[in-house]
Amino acid sequence: MSSSASTLARAARLYEAPVGKKAVMAISGVILFGFVLGHMLGNLQIFLPPGIDGKFPIDAYGEALRHNQPLLYGTRVVLLIAVIAHIISAIQLATLKIAARPVAYARYTPIASSYASRTMYWSGPILAAFIVYHLLHFTTGTVHPSFRDLHVHDNVIAGFSVWYVSAFYILAMVLLCLHLYHGIWSMTQSVGFSHPTYTPKIKLGAKAFAIVIAAGNISIPLSVLFGVVK
Ligand code: HEM
């Protein structure tokens, strides 16, 4: 067997074990988290005024990304692979969990699991549905009331001027917050890291990150609804 074939076979064997699936989930989660952070920072440019050329910085940013084809398509491919890997490993881990406990507890009283951890398996599918809606809204414009390609500023303002669309985004961002909080935190548990001093700090850091991302994103529809950005 060639060395690359044996590396593949070893990777496949590792993936068979729950720890392999958890590793795939963690790695794809880190990639998605990196995108969500970068995307939020990019989107916050909505608060910047137009430059001397009259162009909104977020429009110039959108154009620059669109014209950098290797970056755009490279990012899209990596994101697609990460999303598929994240979903498949989540379904397989959930199936293993159910198989390990086929009979439900007579009385289920969650002790160690937090509210966020119990929401993972339903916040995940709702977030996946949100992403599909979001792409149809701001990328293809299919479900947008007045979409104009490369006019990101106007598209965002018009999109969030519809209150129930903004409400859906805000709800999705609250779920994203819970999902990120538990995801970042449980990743450290999956790699076996547990320390009396650092574990509570990691938990606090995960909470802070998740809140910053959700708050940054939520500030956009709220600012449109309250006329802060026009
Ligand atoms: C209020 C929060 C958000 C706003 C205002 C926003 C805004 C946008 C806009 C304007 C685009 C289109 C950019 C363009 O085509 O020029 C876009 C694309 C996208 N957004 Fe968001 N977004 C938000 C939250 C999110 C979240 C939470 C996720 C993921 C969980 C996400 C994932 C994506 C993806 C995957 C794309 C497609 C990127 C591509 O073209 O390849 N967005 N977003």
JSON list of C-alpha atoms and ligand atoms in Angstrom, two decimals, residues 35-36 39 43 62 66 72 76 79 130-131 134-135 138-139 150 152 156 160 169 173 176 217-218 220-221, ligand 1:
[
{"chain": "A", "resi": 35, "resn": "PHE", "atom": "CA", "xyz": [-15.67, 32.45, 9.41]},
{"chain": "A", "resi": 36, "resn": "VAL", "atom": "CA", "xyz": [-18.46, 33.71, 11.70]},
{"chain": "A", "resi": 39, "resn": "HIS", "atom": "CA", "xyz": [-17.92, 37.78, 8.72]},
{"chain": "A", "resi": 43, "resn": "ASN", "atom": "CA", "xyz": [-20.48, 43.26, 8.44]},
{"chain": "A", "resi": 62, "resn": "GLY", "atom": "CA", "xyz": [-18.06, 43.31, -0.95]},
{"chain": "A", "resi": 66, "resn": "ARG", "atom": "CA", "xyz": [-16.14, 39.38, -5.23]},
{"chain": "A", "resi": 72, "resn": "LEU", "atom": "CA", "xyz": [-13.98, 33.77, -2.75]},
{"chain": "A", "resi": 76, "resn": "ARG", "atom": "CA", "xyz": [-16.73, 28.77, -0.29]},
{"chain": "A", "resi": 79, "resn": "LEU", "atom": "CA", "xyz": [-16.92, 26.36, 4.23]},
{"chain": "A", "resi": 130, "resn": "PHE", "atom": "CA", "xyz": [-31.16, 30.04, 8.78]},
{"chain": "A", "resi": 131, "resn": "ILE", "atom": "CA", "xyz": [-28.03, 29.80, 6.59]},
{"chain": "A", "resi": 134, "resn": "HIS", "atom": "CA", "xyz": [-29.64, 33.92, 4.59]},
{"chain": "A", "resi": 135, "resn": "LEU", "atom": "CA", "xyz": [-27.97, 32.91, 1.31]},
{"chain": "A", "resi": 138, "resn": "PHE", "atom": "CA", "xyz": [-28.34, 38.46, 0.84]},
{"chain": "A", "resi": 139, "resn": "THR", "atom": "CA", "xyz": [-26.25, 36.40, -1.63]},
{"chain": "A", "resi": 150, "resn": "LEU", "atom": "CA", "xyz": [-22.96, 44.41, -5.08]},
{"chain": "A", "resi": 152, "resn": "VAL", "atom": "CA", "xyz": [-24.47, 45.38, 0.13]},
{"chain": "A", "resi": 156, "resn": "VAL", "atom": "CA", "xyz": [-28.85, 45.11, 4.27]},
{"chain": "A", "resi": 160, "resn": "PHE", "atom": "CA", "xyz": [-33.73, 44.45, 7.79]},
{"chain": "A", "resi": 169, "resn": "TYR", "atom": "CA", "xyz": [-32.25, 37.04, 12.33]},
{"chain": "A", "resi": 173, "resn": "MET", "atom": "CA", "xyz": [-28.30, 34.91, 16.51]},
{"chain": "A", "resi": 176, "resn": "LEU", "atom": "CA", "xyz": [-25.98, 30.89, 17.40]},
{"chain": "A", "resi": 217, "resn": "ASN", "atom": "CA", "xyz": [-24.57, 40.61, 14.61]},
{"chain": "A", "resi": 218, "resn": "ILE", "atom": "CA", "xyz": [-27.77, 41.61, 16.44]},
{"chain": "A", "resi": 220, "resn": "ILE", "atom": "CA", "xyz": [-27.09, 45.37, 12.71]},
{"chain": "A", "resi": 221, "resn": "PRO", "atom": "CA", "xyz": [-30.83, 44.55, 12.34]},
{"chain": "B", "resi": 1, "resn": "HEM", "atom": "C1", "xyz": [-26.87, 40.12, 11.18]},
{"chain": "B", "resi": 1, "resn": "HEM", "atom": "C2", "xyz": [-25.95, 39.27, 10.81]},
{"chain": "B", "resi": 1, "resn": "HEM", "atom": "C3", "xyz": [-25.50, 39.08, 9.39]},
{"chain": "B", "resi": 1, "resn": "HEM", "atom": "C4", "xyz": [-25.46, 39.97, 8.34]},
{"chain": "B", "resi": 1, "resn": "HEM", "atom": "C5", "xyz": [-25.86, 41.44, 8.34]},
{"chain": "B", "resi": 1, "resn": "HEM", "atom": "C6", "xyz": [-24.93, 39.26, 7.20]},
{"chain": "B", "resi": 1, "resn": "HEM", "atom": "C7", "xyz": [-24.75, 39.82, 5.93]},
{"chain": "B", "resi": 1, "resn": "HEM", "atom": "C8", "xyz": [-24.38, 39.11, 4.81]},
{"chain": "B", "resi": 1, "resn": "HEM", "atom": "C9", "xyz": [-24.33, 39.67, 3.47]},
{"chain": "B", "resi": 1, "resn": "HEM", "atom": "C10", "xyz": [-24.69, 41.09, 3.10]},
{"chain": "B", "resi": 1, "resn": "HEM", "atom": "C11", "xyz": [-23.91, 38.69, 2.63]},
{"chain": "B", "resi": 1, "resn": "HEM", "atom": "C12", "xyz": [-23.71, 38.78, 1.10]},
{"chain": "B", "resi": 1, "resn": "HEM", "atom": "C13", "xyz": [-22.35, 39.33, 0.77]},
{"chain": "B", "resi": 1, "resn": "HEM", "atom": "C14", "xyz": [-22.17, 39.51, -0.74]},
{"chain": "B", "resi": 1, "resn": "HEM", "atom": "O1", "xyz": [-22.62, 38.64, -1.50]},
{"chain": "B", "resi": 1, "resn": "HEM", "atom": "O2", "xyz": [-21.57, 40.51, -1.11]},
{"chain": "B", "resi": 1, "resn": "HEM", "atom": "C15", "xyz": [-23.68, 37.50, 3.44]},
{"chain": "B", "resi": 1, "resn": "HEM", "atom": "C16", "xyz": [-23.23, 36.28, 2.96]},
{"chain": "B", "resi": 1, "resn": "HEM", "atom": "C17", "xyz": [-23.05, 35.16, 3.75]},
{"chain": "B", "resi": 1, "resn": "HEM", "atom": "N1", "xyz": [-23.29, 35.03, 5.09]},
{"chain": "B", "resi": 1, "resn": "HEM", "atom": "FE1", "xyz": [-23.96, 36.49, 6.31]},
{"chain": "B", "resi": 1, "resn": "HEM", "atom": "N2", "xyz": [-24.63, 37.97, 7.57]},
{"chain": "B", "resi": 1, "resn": "HEM", "atom": "C18", "xyz": [-24.97, 37.81, 8.90]},
{"chain": "B", "resi": 1, "resn": "HEM", "atom": "C19", "xyz": [-24.84, 36.66, 9.68]},
{"chain": "B", "resi": 1, "resn": "HEM", "atom": "C20", "xyz": [-24.35, 35.46, 9.20]},
{"chain": "B", "resi": 1, "resn": "HEM", "atom": "C21", "xyz": [-24.17, 34.28, 10.01]},
{"chain": "B", "resi": 1, "resn": "HEM", "atom": "C22", "xyz": [-24.45, 34.20, 11.50]},
{"chain": "B", "resi": 1, "resn": "HEM", "atom": "C23", "xyz": [-23.67, 33.31, 9.20]},
{"chain": "B", "resi": 1, "resn": "HEM", "atom": "C24", "xyz": [-23.28, 31.91, 9.50]},
{"chain": "B", "resi": 1, "resn": "HEM", "atom": "C25", "xyz": [-23.68, 31.22, 10.56]},
{"chain": "B", "resi": 1, "resn": "HEM", "atom": "C26", "xyz": [-23.55, 33.89, 7.87]},
{"chain": "B", "resi": 1, "resn": "HEM", "atom": "C27", "xyz": [-23.11, 33.21, 6.76]},
{"chain": "B", "resi": 1, "resn": "HEM", "atom": "C28", "xyz": [-22.99, 33.75, 5.49]},
{"chain": "B", "resi": 1, "resn": "HEM", "atom": "C29", "xyz": [-22.50, 33.01, 4.34]},
{"chain": "B", "resi": 1, "resn": "HEM", "atom": "C30", "xyz": [-22.04, 31.55, 4.32]},
{"chain": "B", "resi": 1, "resn": "HEM", "atom": "C31", "xyz": [-22.52, 33.90, 3.24]},
{"chain": "B", "resi": 1, "resn": "HEM", "atom": "C32", "xyz": [-22.12, 33.60, 1.78]},
{"chain": "B", "resi": 1, "resn": "HEM", "atom": "C33", "xyz": [-20.68, 33.99, 1.56]},
{"chain": "B", "resi": 1, "resn": "HEM", "atom": "C34", "xyz": [-20.32, 33.73, 0.10]},
{"chain": "B", "resi": 1, "resn": "HEM", "atom": "O3", "xyz": [-20.75, 34.51, -0.76]},
{"chain": "B", "resi": 1, "resn": "HEM", "atom": "O4", "xyz": [-19.64, 32.78, -0.15]},
{"chain": "B", "resi": 1, "resn": "HEM", "atom": "N3", "xyz": [-23.97, 35.19, 7.91]},
{"chain": "B", "resi": 1, "resn": "HEM", "atom": "N4", "xyz": [-23.98, 37.80, 4.76]}
]
